[in-house]
Tab-separated table of C-alpha atoms in Angstrom:
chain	number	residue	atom	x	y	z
A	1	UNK	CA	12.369	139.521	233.413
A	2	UNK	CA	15.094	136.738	234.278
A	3	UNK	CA	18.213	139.040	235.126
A	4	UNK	CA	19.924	136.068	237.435
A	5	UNK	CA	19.458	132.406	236.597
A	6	UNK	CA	19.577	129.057	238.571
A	7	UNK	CA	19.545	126.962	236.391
A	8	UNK	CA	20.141	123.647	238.889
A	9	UNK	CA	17.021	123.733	241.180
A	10	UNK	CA	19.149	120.897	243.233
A	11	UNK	CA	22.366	119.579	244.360
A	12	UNK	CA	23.162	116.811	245.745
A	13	UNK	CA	26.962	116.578	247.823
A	14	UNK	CA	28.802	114.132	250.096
A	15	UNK	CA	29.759	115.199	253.716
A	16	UNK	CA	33.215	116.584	253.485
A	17	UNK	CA	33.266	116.883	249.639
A	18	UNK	CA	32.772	120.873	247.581
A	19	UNK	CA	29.730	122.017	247.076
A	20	UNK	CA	29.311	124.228	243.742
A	21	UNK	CA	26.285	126.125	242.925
A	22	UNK	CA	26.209	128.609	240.125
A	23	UNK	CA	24.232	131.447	239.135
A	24	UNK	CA	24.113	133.752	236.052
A	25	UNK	CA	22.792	136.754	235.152
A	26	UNK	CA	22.045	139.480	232.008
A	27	UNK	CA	22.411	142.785	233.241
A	28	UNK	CA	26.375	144.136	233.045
A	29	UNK	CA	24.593	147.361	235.496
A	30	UNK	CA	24.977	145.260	238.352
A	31	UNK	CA	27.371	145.955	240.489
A	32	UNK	CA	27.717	143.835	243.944
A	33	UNK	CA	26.664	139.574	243.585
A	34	UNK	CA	25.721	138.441	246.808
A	35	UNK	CA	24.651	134.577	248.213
A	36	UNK	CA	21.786	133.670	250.565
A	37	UNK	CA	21.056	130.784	252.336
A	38	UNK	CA	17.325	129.755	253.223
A	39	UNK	CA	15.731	127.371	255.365
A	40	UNK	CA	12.019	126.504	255.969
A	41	UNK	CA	10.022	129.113	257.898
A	42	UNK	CA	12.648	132.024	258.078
A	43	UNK	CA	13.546	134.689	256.130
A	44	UNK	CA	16.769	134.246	253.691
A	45	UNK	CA	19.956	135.100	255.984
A	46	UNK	CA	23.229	136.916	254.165
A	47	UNK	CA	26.210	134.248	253.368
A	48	UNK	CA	28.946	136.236	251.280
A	49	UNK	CA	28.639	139.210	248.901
A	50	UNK	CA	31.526	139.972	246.298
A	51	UNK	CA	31.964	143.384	244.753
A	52	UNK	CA	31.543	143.775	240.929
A	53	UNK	CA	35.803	145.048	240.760
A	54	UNK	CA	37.235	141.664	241.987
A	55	UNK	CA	36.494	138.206	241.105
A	56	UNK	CA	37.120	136.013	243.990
A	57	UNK	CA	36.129	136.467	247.796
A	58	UNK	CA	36.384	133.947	250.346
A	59	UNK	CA	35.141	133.818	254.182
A	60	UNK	CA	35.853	130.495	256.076
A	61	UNK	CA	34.524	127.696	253.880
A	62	UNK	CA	32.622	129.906	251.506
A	63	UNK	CA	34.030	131.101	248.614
A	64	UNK	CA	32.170	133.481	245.663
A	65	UNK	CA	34.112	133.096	242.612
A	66	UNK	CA	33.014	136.272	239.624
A	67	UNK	CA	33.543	135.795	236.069
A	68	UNK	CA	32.363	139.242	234.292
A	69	UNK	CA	33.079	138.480	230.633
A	70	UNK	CA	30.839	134.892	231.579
A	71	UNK	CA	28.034	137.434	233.442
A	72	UNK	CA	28.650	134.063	235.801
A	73	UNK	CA	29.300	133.460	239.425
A	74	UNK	CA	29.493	130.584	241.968
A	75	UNK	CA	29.800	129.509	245.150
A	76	UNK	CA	31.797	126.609	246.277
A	77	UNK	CA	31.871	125.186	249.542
A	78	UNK	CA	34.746	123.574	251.184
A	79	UNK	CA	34.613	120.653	253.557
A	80	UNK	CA	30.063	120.626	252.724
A	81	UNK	CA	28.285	120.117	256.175
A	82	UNK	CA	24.613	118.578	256.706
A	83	UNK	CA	23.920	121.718	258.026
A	84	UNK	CA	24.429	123.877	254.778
A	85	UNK	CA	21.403	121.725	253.518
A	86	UNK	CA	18.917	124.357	252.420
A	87	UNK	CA	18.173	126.277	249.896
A	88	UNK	CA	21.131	129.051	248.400
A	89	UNK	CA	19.592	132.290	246.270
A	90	UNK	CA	21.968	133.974	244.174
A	91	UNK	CA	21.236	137.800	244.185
A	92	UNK	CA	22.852	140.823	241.810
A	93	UNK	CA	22.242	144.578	242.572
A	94	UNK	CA	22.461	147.856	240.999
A	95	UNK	CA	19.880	149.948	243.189
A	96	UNK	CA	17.387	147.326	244.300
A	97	UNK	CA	18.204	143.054	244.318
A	98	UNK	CA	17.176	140.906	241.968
A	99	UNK	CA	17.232	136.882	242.984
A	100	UNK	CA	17.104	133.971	241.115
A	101	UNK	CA	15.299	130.676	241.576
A	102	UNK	CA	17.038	129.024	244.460
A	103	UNK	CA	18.910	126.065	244.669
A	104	UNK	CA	18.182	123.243	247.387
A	105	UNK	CA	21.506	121.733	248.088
A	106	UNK	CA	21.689	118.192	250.488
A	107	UNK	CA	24.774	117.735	252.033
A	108	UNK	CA	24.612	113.745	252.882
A	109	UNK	CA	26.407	112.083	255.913
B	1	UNK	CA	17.003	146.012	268.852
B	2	UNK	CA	18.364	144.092	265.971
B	3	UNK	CA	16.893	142.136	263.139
B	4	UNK	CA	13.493	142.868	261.304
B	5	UNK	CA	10.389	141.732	262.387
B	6	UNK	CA	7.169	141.072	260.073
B	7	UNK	CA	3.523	140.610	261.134
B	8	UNK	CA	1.597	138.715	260.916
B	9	UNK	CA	3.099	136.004	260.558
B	10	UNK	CA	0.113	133.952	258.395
B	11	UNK	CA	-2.891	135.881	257.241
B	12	UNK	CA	-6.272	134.664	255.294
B	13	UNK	CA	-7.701	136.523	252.752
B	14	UNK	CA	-10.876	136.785	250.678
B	15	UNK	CA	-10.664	138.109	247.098
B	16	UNK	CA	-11.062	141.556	246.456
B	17	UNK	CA	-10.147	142.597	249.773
B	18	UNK	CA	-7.313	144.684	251.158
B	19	UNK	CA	-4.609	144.114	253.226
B	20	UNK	CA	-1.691	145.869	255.363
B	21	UNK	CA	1.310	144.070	255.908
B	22	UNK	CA	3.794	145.745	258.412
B	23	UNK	CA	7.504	145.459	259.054
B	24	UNK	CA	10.007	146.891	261.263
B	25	UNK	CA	13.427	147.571	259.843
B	26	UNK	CA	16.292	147.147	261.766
B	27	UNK	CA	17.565	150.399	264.010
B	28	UNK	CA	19.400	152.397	261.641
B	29	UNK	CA	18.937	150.763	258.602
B	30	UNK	CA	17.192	153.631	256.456
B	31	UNK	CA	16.485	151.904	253.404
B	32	UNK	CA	13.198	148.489	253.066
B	33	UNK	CA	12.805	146.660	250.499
B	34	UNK	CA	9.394	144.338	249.723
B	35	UNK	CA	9.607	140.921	248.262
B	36	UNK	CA	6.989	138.973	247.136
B	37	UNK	CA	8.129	135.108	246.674
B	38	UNK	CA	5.860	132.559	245.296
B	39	UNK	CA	6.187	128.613	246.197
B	40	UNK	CA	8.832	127.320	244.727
B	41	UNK	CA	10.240	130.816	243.180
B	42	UNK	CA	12.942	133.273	244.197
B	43	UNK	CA	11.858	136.321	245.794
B	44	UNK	CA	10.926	138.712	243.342
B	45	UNK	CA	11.246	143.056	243.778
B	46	UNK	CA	8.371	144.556	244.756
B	47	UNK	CA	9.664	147.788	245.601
B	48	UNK	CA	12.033	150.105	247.560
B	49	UNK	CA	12.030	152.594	249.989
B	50	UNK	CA	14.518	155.026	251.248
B	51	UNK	CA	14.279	157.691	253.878
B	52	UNK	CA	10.623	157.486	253.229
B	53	UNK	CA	10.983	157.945	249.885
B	54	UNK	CA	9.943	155.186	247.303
B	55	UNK	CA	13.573	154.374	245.108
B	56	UNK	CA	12.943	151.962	242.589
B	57	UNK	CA	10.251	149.384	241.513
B	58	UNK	CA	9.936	145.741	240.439
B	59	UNK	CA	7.274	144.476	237.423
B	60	UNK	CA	4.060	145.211	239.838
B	61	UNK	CA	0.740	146.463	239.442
B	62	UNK	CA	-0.426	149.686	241.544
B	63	UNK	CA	-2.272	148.017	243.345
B	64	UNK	CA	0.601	147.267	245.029
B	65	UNK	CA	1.397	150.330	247.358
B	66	UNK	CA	3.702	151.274	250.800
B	67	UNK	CA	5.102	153.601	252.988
B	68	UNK	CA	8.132	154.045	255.327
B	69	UNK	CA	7.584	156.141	258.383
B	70	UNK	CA	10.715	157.845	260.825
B	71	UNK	CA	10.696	155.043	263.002
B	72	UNK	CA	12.341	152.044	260.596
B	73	UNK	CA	8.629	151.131	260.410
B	74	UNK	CA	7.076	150.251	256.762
B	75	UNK	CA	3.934	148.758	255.430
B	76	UNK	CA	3.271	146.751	252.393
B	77	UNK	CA	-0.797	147.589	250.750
B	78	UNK	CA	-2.504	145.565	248.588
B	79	UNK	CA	-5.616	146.340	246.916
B	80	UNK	CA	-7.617	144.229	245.533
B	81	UNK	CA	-6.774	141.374	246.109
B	82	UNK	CA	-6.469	138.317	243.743
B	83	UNK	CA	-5.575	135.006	244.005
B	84	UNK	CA	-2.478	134.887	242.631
B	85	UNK	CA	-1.181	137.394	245.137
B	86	UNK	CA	-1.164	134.207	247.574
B	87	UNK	CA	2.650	134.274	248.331
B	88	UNK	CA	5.660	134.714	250.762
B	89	UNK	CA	6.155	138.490	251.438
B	90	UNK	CA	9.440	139.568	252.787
B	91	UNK	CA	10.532	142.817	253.965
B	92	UNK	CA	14.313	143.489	253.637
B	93	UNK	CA	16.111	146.412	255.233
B	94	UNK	CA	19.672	147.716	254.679
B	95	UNK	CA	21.581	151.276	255.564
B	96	UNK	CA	21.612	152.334	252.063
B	97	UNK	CA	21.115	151.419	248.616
B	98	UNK	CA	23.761	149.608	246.954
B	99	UNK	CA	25.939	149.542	250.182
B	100	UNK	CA	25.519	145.745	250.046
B	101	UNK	CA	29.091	144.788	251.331
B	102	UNK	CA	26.829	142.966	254.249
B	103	UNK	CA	23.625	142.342	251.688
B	104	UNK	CA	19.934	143.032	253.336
B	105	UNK	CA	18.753	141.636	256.680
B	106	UNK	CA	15.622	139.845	255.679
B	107	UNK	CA	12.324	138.956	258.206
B	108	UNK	CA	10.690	135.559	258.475
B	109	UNK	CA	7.959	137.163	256.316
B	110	UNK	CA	4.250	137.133	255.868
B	111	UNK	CA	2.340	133.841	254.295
B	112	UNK	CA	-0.655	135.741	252.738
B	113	UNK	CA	-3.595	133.329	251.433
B	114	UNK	CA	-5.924	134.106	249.040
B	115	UNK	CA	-9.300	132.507	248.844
């Protein structure tokens, strides 16, 4: 069972330019959205989590933007660096987390 | 000690066998989580354990098993083995479930092989 969606497995993105990657999901139980970012041979590390009450939560040049009525979120960010170039997993929890697919996003120089 | 640490790191295994994968949770982190992510997949919910107790559970078979002991220490069992069980296995812990405000710390994981 799909409960949160990638539905771009890639992204492509200038040096200094936004990145966006979105994410959706099914299941109106969930109550915190959350971002990870992964990179070959580790484990996924914790980027920015936004609470199910608000709809917009920024840390640095991260930002997790919440649409409930869409069941949508995304994650922009502002200036994109060659070293956010990995792949970015969407998560949604009630109890337990439920990812999506992944996206691989290149930041170019 | 911080983080969460998996072993082994690679492992090689025939079908039909068994196999123990261990983790150890961050200090004072009472609640582990067990992914399973296949190549080219998201991680997908194995199951959940808190204070020792299992707390919820993904789409897998029984054959799928674990246990959290005292010490932040838990194991992932598999029975059985088959070879679609060749995957990524991550162990995730967290202070409680649903306090998420700082998500799970995740380990490097386990690449199990199935031949």
């Amino acid at each position: 069972d799909q409960q949160v969606k990638q539905n771009s497995p890639s992204l492509s993105v200038q040096e200094g330019r936004i990145s966006i990657l979105n994410c959706d999901y099914t299941n109106s139980m969930f109550d915190y959205f959350l971002w990870y970012k992964k990179y070959p041979a580790e484990g996924p590390t914790f980027l920015i989590s936004i609470s199910s009450i608000k709809d917009k939560n920024e840390d640095g040049r991260f930002t997790v933007f919440l649409n409930k009525s869409a069941k949508h979120l995304s994650l922009h960010i502002v200036p994109s660096q060659p070293g956010d170039s990995a792949v970015y997993f969407c998560a949604a929890s009630a109890v337990d987390m439920r990812f999506g697919a992944g996206t691989r996003l290149t930041v170019k120089p | 000690e911080t983080g969460v640490t998996q072993s082994p790191t690679h492992l090689i295994k025939t079908r039909g066998q068994q196999v123990t994968l261990r983790c150890s949770s961050q200090s004072g982190h009472n609640t582990v989580s067990w992914y399973q992510q296949a190549l080219g997949q998201g991680p997908q919910f194995i199951f959940q354990y808190y204070r020792e107790e299992e707390n919820g559970r993904g789409n897998f078979p029984p054959r799928f098993s674990g246990l959290q002991f005292p010490n932040y220490s838990s194991e992932l069992n598999v029975n059985a083995l088959e070879l679609d069980d060749s995957a990524l296995y991550l162990c995730a812990s967290s202070y409680e479930p649903g306090r998420l405000n700082y998500g799970y710390t995740f380990g490097s994981g386990t690449r199990l092989t199935v031949v």
